[in-house]
Coordinates of C-alpha atoms in Angstrom, one line a residue:
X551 CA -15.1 21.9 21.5
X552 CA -10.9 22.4 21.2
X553 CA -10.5 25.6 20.0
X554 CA -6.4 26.9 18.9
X555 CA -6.1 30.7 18.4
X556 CA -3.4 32.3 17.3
X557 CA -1.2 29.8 18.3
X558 CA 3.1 29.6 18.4
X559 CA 5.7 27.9 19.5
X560 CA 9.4 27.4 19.1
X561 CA 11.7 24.8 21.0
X562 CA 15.4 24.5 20.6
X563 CA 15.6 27.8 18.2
X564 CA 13.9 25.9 15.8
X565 CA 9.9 27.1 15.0
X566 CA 7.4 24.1 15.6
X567 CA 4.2 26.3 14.8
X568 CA 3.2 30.1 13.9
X569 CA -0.1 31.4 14.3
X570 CA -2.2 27.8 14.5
X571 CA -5.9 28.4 14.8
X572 CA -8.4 25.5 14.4
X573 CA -10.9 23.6 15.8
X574 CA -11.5 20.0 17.4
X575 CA -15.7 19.5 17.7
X576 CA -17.1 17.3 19.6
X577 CA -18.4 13.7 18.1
X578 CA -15.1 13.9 16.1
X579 CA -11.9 11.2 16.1
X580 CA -9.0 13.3 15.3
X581 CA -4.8 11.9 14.5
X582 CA -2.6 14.1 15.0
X583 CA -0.2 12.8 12.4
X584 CA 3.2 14.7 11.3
X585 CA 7.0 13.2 11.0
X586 CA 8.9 12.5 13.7
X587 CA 10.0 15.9 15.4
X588 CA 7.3 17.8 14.1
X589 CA 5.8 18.5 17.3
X590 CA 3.0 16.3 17.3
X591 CA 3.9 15.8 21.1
X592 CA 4.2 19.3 22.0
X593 CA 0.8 20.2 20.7
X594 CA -0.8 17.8 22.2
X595 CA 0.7 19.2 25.5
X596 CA -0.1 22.5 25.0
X597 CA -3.6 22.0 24.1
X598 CA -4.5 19.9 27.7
X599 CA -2.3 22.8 29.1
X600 CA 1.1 21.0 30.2
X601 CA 3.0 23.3 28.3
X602 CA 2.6 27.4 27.7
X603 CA 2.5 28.1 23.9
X604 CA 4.8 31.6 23.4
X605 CA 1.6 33.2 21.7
X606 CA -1.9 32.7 21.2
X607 CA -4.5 31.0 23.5
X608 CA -6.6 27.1 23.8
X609 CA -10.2 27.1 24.7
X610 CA -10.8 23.2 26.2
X611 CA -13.5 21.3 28.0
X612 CA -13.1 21.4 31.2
X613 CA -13.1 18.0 32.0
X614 CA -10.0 17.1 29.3
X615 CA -8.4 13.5 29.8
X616 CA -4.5 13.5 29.2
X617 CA -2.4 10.2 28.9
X618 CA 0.1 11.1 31.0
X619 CA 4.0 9.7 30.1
X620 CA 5.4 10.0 33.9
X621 CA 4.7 6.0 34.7
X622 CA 6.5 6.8 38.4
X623 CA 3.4 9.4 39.6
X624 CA 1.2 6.9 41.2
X625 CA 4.1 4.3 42.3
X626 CA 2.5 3.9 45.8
X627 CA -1.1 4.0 44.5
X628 CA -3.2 1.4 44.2
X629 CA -4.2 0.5 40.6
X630 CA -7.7 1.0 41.1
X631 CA -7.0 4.0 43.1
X632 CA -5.1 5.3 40.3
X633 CA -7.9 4.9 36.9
X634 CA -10.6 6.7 39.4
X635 CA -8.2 9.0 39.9
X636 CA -8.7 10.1 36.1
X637 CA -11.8 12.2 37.1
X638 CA -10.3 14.2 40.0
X639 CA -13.2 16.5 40.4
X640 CA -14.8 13.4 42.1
X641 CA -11.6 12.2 43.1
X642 CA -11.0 14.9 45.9
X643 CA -14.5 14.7 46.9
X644 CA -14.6 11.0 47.9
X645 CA -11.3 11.8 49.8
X646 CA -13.2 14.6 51.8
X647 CA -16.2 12.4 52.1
X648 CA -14.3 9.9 53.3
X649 CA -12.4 12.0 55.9
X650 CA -15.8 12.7 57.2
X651 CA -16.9 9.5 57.6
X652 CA -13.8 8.5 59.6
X653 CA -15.0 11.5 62.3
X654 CA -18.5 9.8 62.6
X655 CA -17.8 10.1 66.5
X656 CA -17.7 13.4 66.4
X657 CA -20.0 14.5 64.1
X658 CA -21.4 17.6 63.4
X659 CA -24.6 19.8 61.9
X660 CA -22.2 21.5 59.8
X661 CA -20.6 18.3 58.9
X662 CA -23.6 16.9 58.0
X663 CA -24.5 19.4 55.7
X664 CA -21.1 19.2 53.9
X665 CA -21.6 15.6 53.7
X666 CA -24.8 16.0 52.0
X667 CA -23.5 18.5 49.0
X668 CA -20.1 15.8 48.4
X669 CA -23.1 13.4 47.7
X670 CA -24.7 15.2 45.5
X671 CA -21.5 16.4 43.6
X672 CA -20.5 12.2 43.6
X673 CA -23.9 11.2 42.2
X674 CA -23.5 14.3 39.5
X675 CA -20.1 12.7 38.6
X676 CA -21.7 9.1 38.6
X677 CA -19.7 8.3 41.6
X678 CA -21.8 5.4 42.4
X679 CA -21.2 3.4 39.7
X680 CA -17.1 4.6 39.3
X681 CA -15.2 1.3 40.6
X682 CA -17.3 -0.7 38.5
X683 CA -16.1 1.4 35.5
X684 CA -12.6 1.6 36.4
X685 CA -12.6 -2.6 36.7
X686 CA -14.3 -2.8 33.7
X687 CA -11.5 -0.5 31.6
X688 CA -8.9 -2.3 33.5
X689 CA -10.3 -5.8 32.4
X690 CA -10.7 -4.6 29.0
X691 CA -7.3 -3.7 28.8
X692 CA -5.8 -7.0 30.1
X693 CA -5.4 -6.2 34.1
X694 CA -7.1 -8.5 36.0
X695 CA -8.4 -8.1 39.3
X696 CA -5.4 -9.8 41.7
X697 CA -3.7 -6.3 40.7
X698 CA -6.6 -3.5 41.4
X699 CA -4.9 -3.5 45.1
X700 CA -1.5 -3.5 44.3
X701 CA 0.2 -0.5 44.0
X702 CA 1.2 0.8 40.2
X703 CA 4.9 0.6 41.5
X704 CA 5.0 -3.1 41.3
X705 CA 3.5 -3.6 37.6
X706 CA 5.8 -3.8 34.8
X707 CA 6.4 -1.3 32.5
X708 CA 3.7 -2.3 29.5
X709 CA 0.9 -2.7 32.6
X710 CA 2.0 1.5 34.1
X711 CA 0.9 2.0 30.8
X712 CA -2.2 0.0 30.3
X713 CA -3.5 1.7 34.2
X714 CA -2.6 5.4 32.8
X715 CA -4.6 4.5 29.9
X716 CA -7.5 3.2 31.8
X717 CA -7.0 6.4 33.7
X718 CA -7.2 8.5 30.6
X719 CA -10.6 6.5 29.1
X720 CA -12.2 7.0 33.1
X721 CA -15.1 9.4 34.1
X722 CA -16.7 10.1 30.6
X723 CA -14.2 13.1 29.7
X724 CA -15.3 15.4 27.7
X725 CA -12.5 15.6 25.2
X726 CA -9.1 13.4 25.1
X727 CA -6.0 13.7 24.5
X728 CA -3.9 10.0 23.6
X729 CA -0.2 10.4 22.8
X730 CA 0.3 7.1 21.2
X731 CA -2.1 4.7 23.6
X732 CA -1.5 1.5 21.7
X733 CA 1.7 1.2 22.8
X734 CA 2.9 -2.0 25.2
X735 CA -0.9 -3.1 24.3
X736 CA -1.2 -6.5 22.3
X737 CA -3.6 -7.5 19.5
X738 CA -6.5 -8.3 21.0
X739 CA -6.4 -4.9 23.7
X740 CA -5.9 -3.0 20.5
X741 CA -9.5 -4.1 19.2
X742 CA -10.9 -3.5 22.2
X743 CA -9.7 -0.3 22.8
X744 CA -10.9 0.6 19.2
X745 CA -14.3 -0.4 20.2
X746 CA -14.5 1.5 22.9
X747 CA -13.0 5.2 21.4
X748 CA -15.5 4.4 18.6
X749 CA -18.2 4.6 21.2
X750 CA -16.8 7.7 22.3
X751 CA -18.7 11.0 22.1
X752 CA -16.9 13.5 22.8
X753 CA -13.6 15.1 21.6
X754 CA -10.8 12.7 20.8
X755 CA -7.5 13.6 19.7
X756 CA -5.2 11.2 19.5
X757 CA -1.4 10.4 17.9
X758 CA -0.3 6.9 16.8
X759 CA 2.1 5.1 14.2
X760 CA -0.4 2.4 13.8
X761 CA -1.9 3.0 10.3
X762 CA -4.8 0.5 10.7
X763 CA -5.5 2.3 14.5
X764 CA -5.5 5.3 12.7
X765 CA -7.8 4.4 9.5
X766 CA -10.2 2.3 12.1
X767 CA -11.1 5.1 14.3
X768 CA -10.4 8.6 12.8
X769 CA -13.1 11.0 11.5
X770 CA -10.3 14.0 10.7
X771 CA -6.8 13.9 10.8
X772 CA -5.4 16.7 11.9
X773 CA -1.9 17.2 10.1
X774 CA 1.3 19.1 11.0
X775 CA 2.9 20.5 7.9
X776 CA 4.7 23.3 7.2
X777 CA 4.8 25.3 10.7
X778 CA 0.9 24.7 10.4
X779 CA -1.8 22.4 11.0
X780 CA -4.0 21.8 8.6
X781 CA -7.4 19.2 8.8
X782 CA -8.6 16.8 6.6
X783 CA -11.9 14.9 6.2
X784 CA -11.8 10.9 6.6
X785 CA -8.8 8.7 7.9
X786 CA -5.2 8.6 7.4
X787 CA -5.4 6.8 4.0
X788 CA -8.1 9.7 2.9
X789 CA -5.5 12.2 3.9
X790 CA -2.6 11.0 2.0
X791 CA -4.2 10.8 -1.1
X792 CA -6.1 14.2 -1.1
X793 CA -2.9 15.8 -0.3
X794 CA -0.6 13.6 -2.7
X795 CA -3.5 15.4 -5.1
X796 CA -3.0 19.2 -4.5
X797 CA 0.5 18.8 -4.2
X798 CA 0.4 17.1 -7.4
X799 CA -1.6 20.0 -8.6
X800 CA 0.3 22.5 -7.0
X801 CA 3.4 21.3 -8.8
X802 CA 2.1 21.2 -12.3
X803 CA 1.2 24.5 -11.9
X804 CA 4.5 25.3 -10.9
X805 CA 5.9 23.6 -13.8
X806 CA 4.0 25.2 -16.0
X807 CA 4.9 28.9 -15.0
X808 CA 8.7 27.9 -15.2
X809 CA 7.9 26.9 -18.3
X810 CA 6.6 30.0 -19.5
X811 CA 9.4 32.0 -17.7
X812 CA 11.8 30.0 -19.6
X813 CA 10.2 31.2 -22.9
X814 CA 10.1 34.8 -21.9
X815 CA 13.6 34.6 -21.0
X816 CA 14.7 33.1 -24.1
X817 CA 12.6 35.8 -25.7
X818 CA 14.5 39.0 -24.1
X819 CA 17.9 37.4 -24.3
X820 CA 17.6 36.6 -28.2
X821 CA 16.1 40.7 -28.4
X822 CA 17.4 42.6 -25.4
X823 CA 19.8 44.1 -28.1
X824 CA 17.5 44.7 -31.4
X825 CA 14.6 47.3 -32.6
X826 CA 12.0 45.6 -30.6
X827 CA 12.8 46.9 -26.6
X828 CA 9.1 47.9 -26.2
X829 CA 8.3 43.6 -26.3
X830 CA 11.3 43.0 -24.4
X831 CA 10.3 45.6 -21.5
X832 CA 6.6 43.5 -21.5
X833 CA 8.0 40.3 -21.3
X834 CA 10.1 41.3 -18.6
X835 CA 7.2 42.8 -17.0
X836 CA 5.6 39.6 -17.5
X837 CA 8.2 37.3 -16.5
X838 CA 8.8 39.2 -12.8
X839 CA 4.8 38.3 -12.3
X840 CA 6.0 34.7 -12.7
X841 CA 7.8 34.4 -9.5
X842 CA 8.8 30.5 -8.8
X843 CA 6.5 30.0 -5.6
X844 CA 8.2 28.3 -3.1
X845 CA 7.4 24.7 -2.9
X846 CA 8.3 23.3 0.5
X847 CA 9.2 19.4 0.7
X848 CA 6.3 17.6 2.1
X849 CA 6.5 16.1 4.8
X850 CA 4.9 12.7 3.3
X851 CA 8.9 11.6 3.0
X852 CA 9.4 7.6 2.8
X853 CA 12.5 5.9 3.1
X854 CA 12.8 3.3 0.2
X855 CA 12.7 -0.3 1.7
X856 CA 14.4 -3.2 -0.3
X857 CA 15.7 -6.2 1.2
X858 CA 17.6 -8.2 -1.4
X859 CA 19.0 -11.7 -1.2
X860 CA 22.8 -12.2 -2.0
X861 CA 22.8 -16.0 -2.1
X862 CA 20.3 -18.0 -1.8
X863 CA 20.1 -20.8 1.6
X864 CA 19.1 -24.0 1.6
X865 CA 15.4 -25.7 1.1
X866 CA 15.2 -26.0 4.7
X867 CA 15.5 -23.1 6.6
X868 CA 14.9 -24.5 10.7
X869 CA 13.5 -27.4 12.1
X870 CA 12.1 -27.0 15.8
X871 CA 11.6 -29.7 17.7
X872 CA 9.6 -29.8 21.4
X873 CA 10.1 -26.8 22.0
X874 CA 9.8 -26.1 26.1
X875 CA 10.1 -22.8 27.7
X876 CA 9.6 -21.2 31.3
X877 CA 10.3 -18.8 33.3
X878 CA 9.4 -18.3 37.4
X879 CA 7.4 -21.1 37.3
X880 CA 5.1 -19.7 34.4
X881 CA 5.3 -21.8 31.2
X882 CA 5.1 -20.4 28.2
X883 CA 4.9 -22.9 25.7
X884 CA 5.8 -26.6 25.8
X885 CA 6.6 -29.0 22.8
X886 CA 6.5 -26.8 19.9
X887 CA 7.2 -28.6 17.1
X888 CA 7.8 -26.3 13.4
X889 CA 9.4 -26.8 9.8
X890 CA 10.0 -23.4 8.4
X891 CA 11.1 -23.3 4.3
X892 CA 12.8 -21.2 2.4
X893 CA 10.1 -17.6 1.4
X894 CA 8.0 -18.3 4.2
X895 CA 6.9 -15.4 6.2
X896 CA 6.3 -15.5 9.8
X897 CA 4.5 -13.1 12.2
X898 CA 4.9 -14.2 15.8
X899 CA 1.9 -12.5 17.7
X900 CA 0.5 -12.8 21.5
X901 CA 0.0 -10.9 24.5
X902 CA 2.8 -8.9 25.8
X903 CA 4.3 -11.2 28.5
X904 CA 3.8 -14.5 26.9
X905 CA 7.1 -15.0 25.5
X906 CA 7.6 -13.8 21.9
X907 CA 11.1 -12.4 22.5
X908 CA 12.1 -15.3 24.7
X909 CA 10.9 -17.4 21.4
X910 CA 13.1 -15.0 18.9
X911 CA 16.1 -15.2 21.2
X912 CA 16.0 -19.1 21.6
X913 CA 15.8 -19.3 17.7
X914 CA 19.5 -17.0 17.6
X915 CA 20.8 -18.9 20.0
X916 CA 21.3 -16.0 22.6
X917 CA 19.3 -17.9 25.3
X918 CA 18.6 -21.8 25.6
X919 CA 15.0 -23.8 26.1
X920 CA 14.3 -25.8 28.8
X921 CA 13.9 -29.0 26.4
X922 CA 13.7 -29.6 22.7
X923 CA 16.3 -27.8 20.1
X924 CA 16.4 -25.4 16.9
X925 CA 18.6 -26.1 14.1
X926 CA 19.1 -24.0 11.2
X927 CA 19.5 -25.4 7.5
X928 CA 22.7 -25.2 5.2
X929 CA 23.2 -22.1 3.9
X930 CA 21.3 -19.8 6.3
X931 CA 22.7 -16.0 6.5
X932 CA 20.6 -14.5 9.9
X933 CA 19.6 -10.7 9.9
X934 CA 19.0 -10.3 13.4
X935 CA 17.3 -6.8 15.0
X936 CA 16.8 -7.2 18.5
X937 CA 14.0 -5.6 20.5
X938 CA 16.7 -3.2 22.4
X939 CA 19.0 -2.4 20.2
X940 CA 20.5 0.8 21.5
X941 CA 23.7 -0.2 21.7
X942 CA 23.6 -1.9 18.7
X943 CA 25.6 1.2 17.0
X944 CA 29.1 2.0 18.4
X945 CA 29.6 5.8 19.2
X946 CA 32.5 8.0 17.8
X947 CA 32.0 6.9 14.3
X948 CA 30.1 8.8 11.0
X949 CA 27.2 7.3 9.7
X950 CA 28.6 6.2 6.5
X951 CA 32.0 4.9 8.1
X952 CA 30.2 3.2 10.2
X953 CA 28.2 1.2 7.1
X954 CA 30.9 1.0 5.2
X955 CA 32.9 -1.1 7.9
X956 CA 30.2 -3.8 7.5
X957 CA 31.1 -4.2 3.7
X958 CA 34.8 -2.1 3.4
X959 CA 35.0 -3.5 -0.4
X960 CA 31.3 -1.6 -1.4
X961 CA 31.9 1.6 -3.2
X962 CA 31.8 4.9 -0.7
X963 CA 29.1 6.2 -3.4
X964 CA 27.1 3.0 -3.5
X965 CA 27.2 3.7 0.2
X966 CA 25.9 7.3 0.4
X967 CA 23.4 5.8 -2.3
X968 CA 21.4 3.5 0.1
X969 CA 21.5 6.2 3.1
X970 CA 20.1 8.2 0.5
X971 CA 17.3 5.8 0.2
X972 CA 17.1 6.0 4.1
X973 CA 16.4 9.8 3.9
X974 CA 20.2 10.3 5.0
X975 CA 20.9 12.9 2.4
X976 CA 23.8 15.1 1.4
X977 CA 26.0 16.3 4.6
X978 CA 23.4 13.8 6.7
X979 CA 26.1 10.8 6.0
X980 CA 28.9 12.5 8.0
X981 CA 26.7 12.7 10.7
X982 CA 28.4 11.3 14.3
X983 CA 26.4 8.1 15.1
X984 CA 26.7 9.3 19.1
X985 CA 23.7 12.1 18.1
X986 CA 21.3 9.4 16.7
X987 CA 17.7 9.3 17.5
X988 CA 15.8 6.3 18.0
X989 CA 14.2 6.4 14.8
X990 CA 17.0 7.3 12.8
X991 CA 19.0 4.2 14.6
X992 CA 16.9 2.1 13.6
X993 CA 16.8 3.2 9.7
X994 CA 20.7 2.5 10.4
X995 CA 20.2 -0.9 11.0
X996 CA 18.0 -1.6 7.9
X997 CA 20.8 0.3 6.0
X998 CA 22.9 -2.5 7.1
X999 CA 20.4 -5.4 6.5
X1000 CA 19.9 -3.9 2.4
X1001 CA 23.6 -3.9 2.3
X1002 CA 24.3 -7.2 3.6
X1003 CA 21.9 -8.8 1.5
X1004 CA 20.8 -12.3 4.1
X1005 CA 18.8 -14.9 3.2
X1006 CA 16.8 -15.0 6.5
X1007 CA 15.4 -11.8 8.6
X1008 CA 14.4 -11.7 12.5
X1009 CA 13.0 -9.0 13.4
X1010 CA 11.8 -8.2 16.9
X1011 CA 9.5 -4.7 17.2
X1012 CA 10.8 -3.3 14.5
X1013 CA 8.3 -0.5 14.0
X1014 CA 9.7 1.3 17.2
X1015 CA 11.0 4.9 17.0
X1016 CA 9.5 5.0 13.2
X1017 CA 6.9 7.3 11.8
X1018 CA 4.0 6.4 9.7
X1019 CA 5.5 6.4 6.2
X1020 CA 8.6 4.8 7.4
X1021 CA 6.7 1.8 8.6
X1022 CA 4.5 1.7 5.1
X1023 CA 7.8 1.6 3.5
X1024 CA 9.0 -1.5 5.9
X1025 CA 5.4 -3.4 4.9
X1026 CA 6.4 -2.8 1.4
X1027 CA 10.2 -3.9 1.3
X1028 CA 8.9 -7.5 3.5
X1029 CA 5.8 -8.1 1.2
X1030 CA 8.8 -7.9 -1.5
X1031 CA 11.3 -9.5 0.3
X1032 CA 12.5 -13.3 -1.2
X1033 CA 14.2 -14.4 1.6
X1034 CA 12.8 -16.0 4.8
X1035 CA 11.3 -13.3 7.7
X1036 CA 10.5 -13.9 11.5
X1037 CA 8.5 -11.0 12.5
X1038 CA 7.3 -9.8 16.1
X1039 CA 5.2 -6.7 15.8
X1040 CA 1.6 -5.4 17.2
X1041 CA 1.5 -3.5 14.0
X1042 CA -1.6 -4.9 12.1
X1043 CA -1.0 -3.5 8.7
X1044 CA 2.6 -4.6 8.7
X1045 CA 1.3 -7.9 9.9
X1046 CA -1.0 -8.0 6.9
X1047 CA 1.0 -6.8 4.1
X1048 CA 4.5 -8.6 5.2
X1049 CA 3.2 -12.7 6.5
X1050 CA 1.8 -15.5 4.9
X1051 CA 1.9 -17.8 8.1
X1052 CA 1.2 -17.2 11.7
X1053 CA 2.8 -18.4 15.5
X1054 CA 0.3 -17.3 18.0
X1055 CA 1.4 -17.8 22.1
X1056 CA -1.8 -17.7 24.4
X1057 CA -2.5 -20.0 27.1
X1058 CA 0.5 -21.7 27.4
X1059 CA 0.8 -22.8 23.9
X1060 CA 2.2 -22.0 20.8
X1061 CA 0.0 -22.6 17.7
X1062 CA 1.0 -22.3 14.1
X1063 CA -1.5 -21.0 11.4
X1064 CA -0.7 -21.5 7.6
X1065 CA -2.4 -18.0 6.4
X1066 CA -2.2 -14.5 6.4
X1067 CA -3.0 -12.3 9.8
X1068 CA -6.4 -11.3 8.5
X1069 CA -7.3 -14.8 8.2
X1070 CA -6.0 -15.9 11.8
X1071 CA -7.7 -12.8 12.7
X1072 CA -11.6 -13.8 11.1
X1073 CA -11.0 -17.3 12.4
X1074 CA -10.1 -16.1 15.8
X1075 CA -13.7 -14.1 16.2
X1076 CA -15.4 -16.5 14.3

């Protein structure tokens, strides 16, 4: 049991939470769910006791898994070192048991005896069986074993990840705490790791801006609104539409009493003057009862999404021809041969590693292929947003100067229209594109797709730096999108909603599947 009292906290001058108190029980998935900023992050810190809250207390398990964000802590360690190091409680005593084996020439009674308690501490922790389980979350995760000796230094930055996460699952923790684990993992590690935190019995707390991750394996979400954190029964979905409900009902209410307030003032204004004060002096009592309760914006806030086509390309949108990629004598694909027409929708999926930017960034040209060629169609206007695409917006420009250089004959108020739509509102516009954060960058760069209006859309990782509802709102303007769409992305739902056809890279080859994910997805477990 997780157990908040009392809790507050405020970082930057701004209040993230005041007086929190709930509960996480055991045998219970929860999401931590909120908008970016909310402070989903800092919770989660402060309940496995990274960071001091200014008041109120947490009661946790002892034995409380974090997923730690620092990749560089166990640089020199060696992988398999580094998951077992997850329970460290039985951690420190193989080190000391260890220590005393090395003096086995000069051993002692004494020694002896403390040799005799680690061993029964390291079978209490099931130290006996503890490397198979750490290989066995490392396999599951896509690590195989030529890198349990190396040291977590030399991995790239998806594996650091994958071993922190293995490090997190280790030892049977009591309760866990997973800031956004299905990051850098690919489609199939995201399955198993669902499996296995649905086998999980004890306290799970977890943030993620994978919807499907979320609706798969949460019993409660736990959601930050409002300077509070309040819990709902069921999975994300659940919780969207039971509070879409009482703030519906909420508002009614609300409009209802303005209603009546309106009345009552139309009432002592029309007789404030007349023979009948004694009514007017009730209705005014009446109408100060009716105080207008104060309605705070929810923070359920999608962006609206619409990708519309200007002119419309040609039949024919690419033709691929033996297509032949490697890279340090790995290949990634060889003679990939594709005809992509105009409306079709493709989601390029595959483990990370396996070449599904390389594959984006031979079809734009920005790299070339070992053999074979790409060649666009007539007609073909390219929406290209690249995986790192920081520096994709100049600094020392406003937001709506900066859109409105892309287009400089579009009206200034058509402009602050579609940032609008991108929850850029009011003053937001003049805001200087060198504070942007990542998610707001990248609603930036759909602002300039809608207002461009092209025919085709590549899209590498687009989901990154988004929140939950921002992403549903990205599923819906691709399902509704005309034009022609590339899409890289681990997110399933998006993946769902948003392709009709899938290119899937595994084992050195690229295969293409006429259908939607969900049935590559059944055929593949078939």
């Amino acid at each position: 049991m997780i157990t908040i009292s009392g809790l507050s906290k405020s970082f930057g001058g701004r209040k993230l939470f005041e007086d929190v108190n709930t509960t996480f029980a055991p045998g219970n998935r929860y999401g931590l769910t909120g908008p970016n900023g909310a402070g989903k992050s800092t919770f989660m810190k402060i309940v496995a006791g990274d960071i001091e809250p200014d008041e109120g207390s947490v009661r946790r398990p002892k034995k409380t898994a974090m997923l730690k964000q620092d990749h560089s802590l166990y640089n020199d360690v060696p992988v398999l070192d580094a998951v077992m190091m997850g329970n460290p409680v039985l951690w420190a005593v193989m080190e000391e048991r260890n220590e005393l084996y090395a003096q086995a020439d000069n051993f002692t009674d004494e020694m002896g005896m403390r040799l005799a308690e680690l061993e029964c501490i390291v079978a209490e922790e099931d130290g006996y069986t503890a490397e198979p389980e750490a290989e066995a979350l490392l396999e599951g995760l896509g690590i195989g074993a030529d890198l349990y000796q190396e040291p977590v230094g030399s991995l790239s930055g998806g594996m650091k990840v994958r071993v922190l996460l293995a490090q997190a699952l280790f030892g049977k923790p009591d309760a866990m705490m997973l800031d956004e684990p299905t990051n850098h993992l690919d489609l199939e590690t995201i399955d198993w790791l669902e499996n296995f935190l649905l086998g999980y019995r004890g306290t799970l707390v977890v943030i993620s801006h994978d919807r499907q991750f979320l609706n798969d394996i949460c019993t409660h979400i736990a959601d930050i609104d409002y300077e509070a954190i309040v819990t709902y029964p069921g999975n994300y979905d659940d919780m969207v539409l039971i509070k879409s409900q009482i703030r519906g009902r909420v508002e009614s209410q609300e409009a209802v009493k303005q209603k009546k307030v309106k009345e009552l003032n139309d009432f002592i204004q029309r007789f404030s003057a007349g023979s009948r004060a004694s009514q007017v002096q009730s209705r005014k009592k009446q109408r100060d009862k009716l105080k207008a309760s104060d309605i705070k914006r929810s923070n359920i806030t999608r962006p609206y999404i619409r990708f519309d086509v200007r002119e419309e390309s040609g039949k024919h949108i690419i033709d691929i021809q033996d297509l032949a990629k490697g890279f340090d004598g790995q290949t990634l694909y060889t003679e990939f041969r594709a005809h992509v027409n105009r409306g079709e929708h493709i989601g390029i999926i595959g483990r990370d590693g396996v070449g599904k930017t390389t594959l984006i960034r031979m079809l734009m040209a920005e790299i070339s292929p070992d053999s074979g060629t790409c060649e666009w169609g007539t007609n073909t206007d390219v929406g290209y947003m690249p995986q790192e695409h920081e520096g994709s917006i100049e600094p020392g420009n406003t937001i709506d100067s900066w859109l409105h250089g892309f287009k400089p004959g579009a009206d200034l108020e058509d402009i602050r229209g579609l940032l609008g739509r991108m929850l850029f509102r009011g003053d937001e516009g003049k805001k200087s594109t060198d504070v942007l954060s990542g998610g707001e960058r990248v609603r930036m760069l759909f602002c300039k797709m809608m207002l461009l209006q092209h025919n085709v859309l590549v899209l590498d990782e687009p989901t990154n730096h988004l929140d939950l509802e921002s992403i549903s709102a990205l599923a819906d303007g691709l399902a509704a999108y005309k034009g022609t769409l590339f899409l890289v992305t681990h997110d399933r739902n998006l993946l769902t909603e948003a392709c009709d056809r899938i290119w899937s890279i595994e084992d050195g080859a690229l295969l293409d599947f006429r259908g939607t994910y969900t049935d590559f997805h059944d055929r593949q477990s078939a």
